[in-house]
Amino acid sequence: MMKKIDKYYPIIPVLVAYAVLLGYGLVNPGKWQLVSQLAFYCTLGQAFNLFMGMTGYVDFGYVAFMGVGTYGMAVSIYHLYDKGLGLWIVVIGLVLGALFATLLSLAVGAVALRLRGAYFAIATIGVNEGFRYLVEGARIWNGSEGMIFTRHMKKAMGRETAMALSTFWADILMFGVAILAAALTLVYMRNKVGYALTALREDEDAAKVMGINVTKYKIIAFITSAAMAGLLGATAWALKLNYVYPADVFEIHYTVEAIIIVLLGGAGTLLGPIVGGLIYGISKYYLSIVLPGFQLLIFAPIIIGIIVLFPEGTVGVLKKRLMGTPLQKYVI
Amino acid sequence: MLLEQLSGNLLQGLVLGAVYGMATMGLSLIFGVLQVVNVGHGAFIMVGSFTALMMFQGMGIPPVFAIPVAMLIGMGLGMLFYYGAMKPLVSPSGSGIRKMSPKVLGMAGGGFVGMLILMWIGSGLFKLNVAIYIFVGIIFIYGFFLYIYGGRRQDKAPELATLLVTFSLGVILEEVVKQIFTSESRGYNWDIGKLDVGITVFPYPKLLAAFGSMMIAILLYLWFKKTRAGMAMRSVVEDDVGARVCGVDVDWQYALSFSLGIGLTVTSGVLLTMFIPVGINPYMGGPYTLKAFVIAVLGGLASPYAAFFGGVVFGLLENGSYTLFANIPGVEPFAMTRFFSFVMLLVILLIRPTGLLRAK
């Protein structure tokens, strides 16, 4: 039988991968932009995989959670900058970002998680677009004009700190979110939640008949995934860019990127989003140098190819190959 | 004053709603028969709009005559995409390309060649670059892989797979069109006079579009109810296993309804251009995809005629709510109208997912 500590071995390759990425970025300052972009994709994949990979439901409105997370940080900086809180603003912003995302996910989950398959996808697309147009239409948080808070950040914590925060520490915080999301995925996988969700993914009705409270576990995964997205939005977008526009942060494109990453790596695996994020990020970076403007044209047929030919993704194939070898316990 | 404005807008909404209904019938047909939601719906509408634009600007042919051309292109694209990507997912019994019959190859090839000819004509007007070669190259490489690996899957693919595949098909179309025409907005003006009814003014092209979509809806209805082919398709909607037992070629029905659905969608793109004087661009489809979802859910996701009535209802609601929001100070009426339609979508999904027109 598996020993208690053995259960959590697969976190080691995750940590190694992020450490290598971070180390590469620190050694080559010129490539820091690429590294932070790769980390963003990996984190996006990790957070998205928590829900899509484990339940098999496709949330086409996922970026909405990142959007409200961004707004959480933005609202905190925009309204509290003159209260003399210093760096606590960032902490409050992170909490607010996660909180907003959680609240939205509760509202969405209450409606959408009653639905299945196609209806769920339609409802979640609707939520993302609906929320965007509510922000624009009712002029919540400045409406379509968005918020620009570079000045506020400098005033709140001084010029040097603000600069360091948006160029370096935002990315480090993002690495933290990535590792947190990976750890949560592993904990869920190795506990009751994961087993229940696997049963649900294979056959929802059968799982229900077995006495599994599928709604409860779906909501747990949904909220966790949304909160991670909120933190990602707060760090990777609000802290790093210092502005937020509804048209940018509710762009469905990011949801699609998340889906591609998870599928490339393998849905429902722990390492999948990292592998997928690295493949996607690196190839997108070099494609944009070699063939600018053609990235989507090349990626769209690749998605179809993966779904039709290798539905289990890179890590899925790798897992099959490593079955029975000593490496097996590190790769899930 | 408000009442007059409202009634005028509602009349406009009725005309627009007929075209919305037409634009949704393809979505409902595909969902009804294949249980696949076409998330790339808007991209096919965009293809229709570009067909109308190219025929009008390149050859001076009025959009009315673009309707049959668009239908053919749409059906060809549908066949190509069905056998290239959808078939291994929805109909696992055999591989995709290996089982392509000469009939199918002819249709798909015809549609594709038609599109290439249109692009060649269009290239006199717009820029044509390597995109098309890359696109064709990708299709060939992909077809080769599918030929070797295809048909391994034994079971029906999960919904996730079909959603992503249709989404990617839409992205491919959008990107190819973007490479050729760039992403700027274009438009054309087909001016053949207008009809003044007192409270509002209808340009004739709009009325023609509404009339055309009504005719197509009626034809589709008759085809479904009166012909043997239509009956075969209805039998697949009822029960695909039962239909197979009774000797219906279910695979062919899948292919036919997918291509018919795409054909209807592309045609509706031609009709929609009458309502957007400027605004034809590769990414114009997005809002229509979302509207089509609302409409399809409003009418009942699986039935094309219910979708048509859903479209009319949606047109009325959209224009009515726009008038009301425009009179509330401090809000942006355009965005709020969109928001309203999504609230509607969620409410209907929650209380009556089978649609307003259908019994539970």
Short mmCIF file of C-alpha atoms in Angstrom, two decimals, chain A residues 88-279:
data_model
loop_
_atom_site.label_atom_id
_atom_site.label_comp_id
_atom_site.label_asym_id
_atom_site.label_seq_id
_atom_site.Cartn_x
_atom_site.Cartn_y
_atom_site.Cartn_z
CA TRP A 88 -1.17 46.11 3.50
CA ILE A 89 -3.14 47.38 0.52
CA VAL A 90 -1.73 44.51 -1.52
CA VAL A 91 -2.78 42.00 1.11
CA ILE A 92 -6.26 43.53 1.25
CA GLY A 93 -6.34 43.48 -2.54
CA LEU A 94 -5.45 39.80 -2.69
CA VAL A 95 -8.13 38.99 -0.14
CA LEU A 96 -10.67 41.11 -2.00
CA GLY A 97 -9.74 39.52 -5.32
CA ALA A 98 -10.20 36.02 -3.98
CA LEU A 99 -13.38 37.11 -2.22
CA PHE A 100 -14.95 38.66 -5.31
CA ALA A 101 -14.12 35.59 -7.36
CA THR A 102 -15.55 33.33 -4.67
CA LEU A 103 -18.76 35.36 -4.46
CA LEU A 104 -19.19 35.35 -8.23
CA SER A 105 -18.49 31.63 -8.35
CA LEU A 106 -21.13 31.05 -5.69
CA ALA A 107 -23.66 33.00 -7.74
CA VAL A 108 -22.67 31.28 -10.99
CA GLY A 109 -22.49 27.89 -9.35
CA ALA A 110 -25.97 28.24 -7.91
CA VAL A 111 -27.34 28.69 -11.42
CA ALA A 112 -24.98 26.88 -13.73
CA LEU A 113 -23.98 23.81 -11.73
CA ARG A 114 -27.54 22.55 -11.91
CA LEU A 115 -27.02 22.23 -15.64
CA ARG A 116 -25.02 19.68 -17.52
CA GLY A 117 -22.87 19.46 -20.61
CA ALA A 118 -23.91 21.83 -23.34
CA TYR A 119 -26.29 23.78 -21.14
CA PHE A 120 -23.53 24.38 -18.60
CA ALA A 121 -21.19 25.68 -21.29
CA ILE A 122 -23.85 28.02 -22.67
CA ALA A 123 -24.71 29.34 -19.22
CA THR A 124 -21.08 30.06 -18.36
CA ILE A 125 -20.43 31.88 -21.63
CA GLY A 126 -23.49 33.93 -20.77
CA VAL A 127 -22.22 34.75 -17.29
CA ASN A 128 -18.91 36.08 -18.54
CA GLU A 129 -20.44 38.30 -21.20
CA GLY A 130 -23.32 39.32 -18.97
CA PHE A 131 -21.02 40.41 -16.17
CA ARG A 132 -18.86 42.37 -18.58
CA TYR A 133 -21.85 44.25 -19.97
CA LEU A 134 -23.21 44.87 -16.47
CA VAL A 135 -19.91 46.50 -15.49
CA GLU A 136 -19.96 48.59 -18.67
CA GLY A 137 -23.66 49.32 -18.79
CA ALA A 138 -24.37 50.21 -15.19
CA ARG A 139 -20.99 52.00 -14.86
CA ILE A 140 -19.87 49.90 -11.92
CA TRP A 141 -16.20 50.55 -11.07
CA ASN A 142 -15.99 53.36 -13.68
CA GLY A 143 -17.73 51.33 -16.40
CA SER A 144 -16.02 51.00 -19.73
CA GLU A 145 -13.48 53.71 -18.86
CA GLY A 146 -11.80 51.27 -16.52
CA MET A 147 -9.37 52.17 -13.76
CA ILE A 148 -5.80 53.33 -14.09
CA PHE A 149 -4.00 53.36 -10.76
CA THR A 150 -0.28 53.78 -11.39
CA ARG A 151 -0.37 57.12 -9.57
CA HIS A 152 -2.31 55.70 -6.64
CA MET A 153 0.17 52.88 -6.20
CA LYS A 154 3.14 55.23 -6.17
CA LYS A 155 1.43 57.45 -3.62
CA ALA A 156 0.49 54.56 -1.37
CA MET A 157 3.86 52.85 -1.04
CA GLY A 158 6.48 55.05 -2.59
CA ARG A 159 7.91 55.05 -6.09
CA GLU A 160 10.62 52.43 -5.60
CA THR A 161 8.39 49.87 -3.92
CA ALA A 162 5.63 50.33 -6.46
CA MET A 163 8.06 49.78 -9.32
CA ALA A 164 9.58 46.70 -7.73
CA LEU A 165 6.13 45.37 -6.98
CA SER A 166 4.86 45.62 -10.52
CA THR A 167 8.03 44.42 -12.23
CA PHE A 168 9.24 41.66 -9.93
CA TRP A 169 7.15 40.83 -6.88
CA ALA A 170 3.89 40.49 -8.83
CA ASP A 171 5.50 37.60 -10.72
CA ILE A 172 6.82 36.04 -7.54
CA LEU A 173 3.34 36.23 -6.03
CA MET A 174 2.05 34.56 -9.19
CA PHE A 175 4.51 31.69 -8.69
CA GLY A 176 3.05 31.40 -5.20
CA VAL A 177 -0.47 31.14 -6.61
CA ALA A 178 0.71 28.48 -9.06
CA ILE A 179 2.22 26.34 -6.31
CA LEU A 180 -0.83 26.84 -4.12
CA ALA A 181 -3.12 25.73 -6.94
CA ALA A 182 -0.94 22.69 -7.65
CA ALA A 183 -0.85 21.74 -3.99
CA LEU A 184 -4.62 22.07 -3.69
CA THR A 185 -5.06 19.92 -6.78
CA LEU A 186 -2.90 17.21 -5.28
CA VAL A 187 -4.63 17.35 -1.90
CA TYR A 188 -8.02 17.08 -3.58
CA MET A 189 -6.84 14.23 -5.78
CA ARG A 190 -5.61 12.23 -2.82
CA ASN A 191 -8.73 12.77 -0.74
CA LYS A 192 -12.42 12.13 -0.82
CA VAL A 193 -13.06 15.14 -3.07
CA GLY A 194 -10.89 13.75 -5.85
CA TYR A 195 -12.38 10.27 -5.73
CA ALA A 196 -15.88 11.70 -5.79
CA LEU A 197 -15.04 13.95 -8.71
CA THR A 198 -13.43 11.11 -10.65
CA ALA A 199 -16.60 9.10 -10.20
CA LEU A 200 -18.60 12.11 -11.32
CA ARG A 201 -16.43 12.61 -14.40
CA GLU A 202 -16.83 9.01 -15.47
CA ASP A 203 -20.57 8.78 -14.95
CA GLU A 204 -22.54 11.37 -13.05
CA ASP A 205 -25.70 9.32 -12.64
CA ALA A 206 -23.85 6.27 -11.41
CA ALA A 207 -21.98 8.45 -8.89
CA LYS A 208 -25.26 9.80 -7.63
CA VAL A 209 -26.69 6.32 -7.26
CA MET A 210 -23.62 5.31 -5.25
CA GLY A 211 -24.62 7.94 -2.72
CA ILE A 212 -22.01 10.56 -3.58
CA ASN A 213 -23.18 14.12 -3.00
CA VAL A 214 -21.94 15.26 -6.41
CA THR A 215 -23.25 18.81 -6.07
CA LYS A 216 -21.19 19.40 -2.93
CA TYR A 217 -17.92 18.25 -4.50
CA LYS A 218 -18.60 20.08 -7.75
CA ILE A 219 -19.12 23.30 -5.79
CA ILE A 220 -15.94 22.75 -3.75
CA ALA A 221 -13.87 22.33 -6.92
CA PHE A 222 -15.63 25.23 -8.62
CA ILE A 223 -15.06 27.68 -5.77
CA THR A 224 -11.43 26.69 -5.28
CA SER A 225 -10.74 27.04 -8.96
CA ALA A 226 -12.47 30.43 -9.05
CA ALA A 227 -10.58 31.73 -6.02
CA MET A 228 -7.27 30.74 -7.63
CA ALA A 229 -8.35 32.60 -10.76
CA GLY A 230 -9.17 35.63 -8.64
CA LEU A 231 -5.69 35.57 -7.07
CA LEU A 232 -4.14 35.14 -10.49
CA GLY A 233 -6.05 38.12 -11.83
CA ALA A 234 -5.07 40.23 -8.84
CA THR A 235 -1.36 39.42 -9.17
CA ALA A 236 -0.75 38.92 -12.88
CA TRP A 237 -3.01 41.67 -14.14
CA ALA A 238 -3.81 44.29 -11.51
CA LEU A 239 -0.46 44.41 -9.70
CA LYS A 240 1.63 43.97 -12.82
CA LEU A 241 -0.16 46.24 -15.30
CA ASN A 242 -1.67 48.85 -12.95
CA TYR A 243 -4.81 49.30 -15.05
CA VAL A 244 -8.01 47.41 -15.69
CA TYR A 245 -10.56 47.66 -18.49
CA PRO A 246 -13.65 45.45 -18.65
CA ALA A 247 -13.12 44.67 -22.33
CA ASP A 248 -9.62 43.35 -21.51
CA VAL A 249 -10.27 41.31 -18.43
CA PHE A 250 -13.47 39.63 -19.62
CA GLU A 251 -11.95 38.59 -22.95
CA ILE A 252 -13.06 35.01 -23.75
CA HIS A 253 -9.69 34.44 -25.42
CA TYR A 254 -8.05 33.69 -22.04
CA THR A 255 -10.56 30.95 -21.32
CA VAL A 256 -9.64 29.35 -24.60
CA GLU A 257 -5.95 29.60 -23.77
CA ALA A 258 -6.65 27.87 -20.45
CA ILE A 259 -8.50 25.09 -22.24
CA ILE A 260 -5.68 24.62 -24.76
CA ILE A 261 -3.08 24.45 -22.00
CA VAL A 262 -4.99 21.88 -19.99
CA LEU A 263 -5.70 19.73 -23.03
CA LEU A 264 -2.13 19.91 -24.33
CA GLY A 265 -0.81 18.67 -21.03
CA GLY A 266 -3.62 16.32 -20.13
CA ALA A 267 -6.83 17.13 -18.30
CA GLY A 268 -7.17 15.88 -14.77
CA THR A 269 -3.44 15.38 -14.20
CA LEU A 270 -1.26 17.37 -11.82
CA LEU A 271 1.71 17.90 -14.12
CA GLY A 272 -0.42 18.45 -17.21
CA PRO A 273 -1.00 22.19 -16.86
CA ILE A 274 2.73 22.83 -16.35
CA VAL A 275 3.75 20.80 -19.37
CA GLY A 276 0.90 22.30 -21.40
CA GLY A 277 1.67 25.82 -20.21
CA LEU A 278 5.35 25.49 -21.10
CA ILE A 279 4.65 23.99 -24.52
#
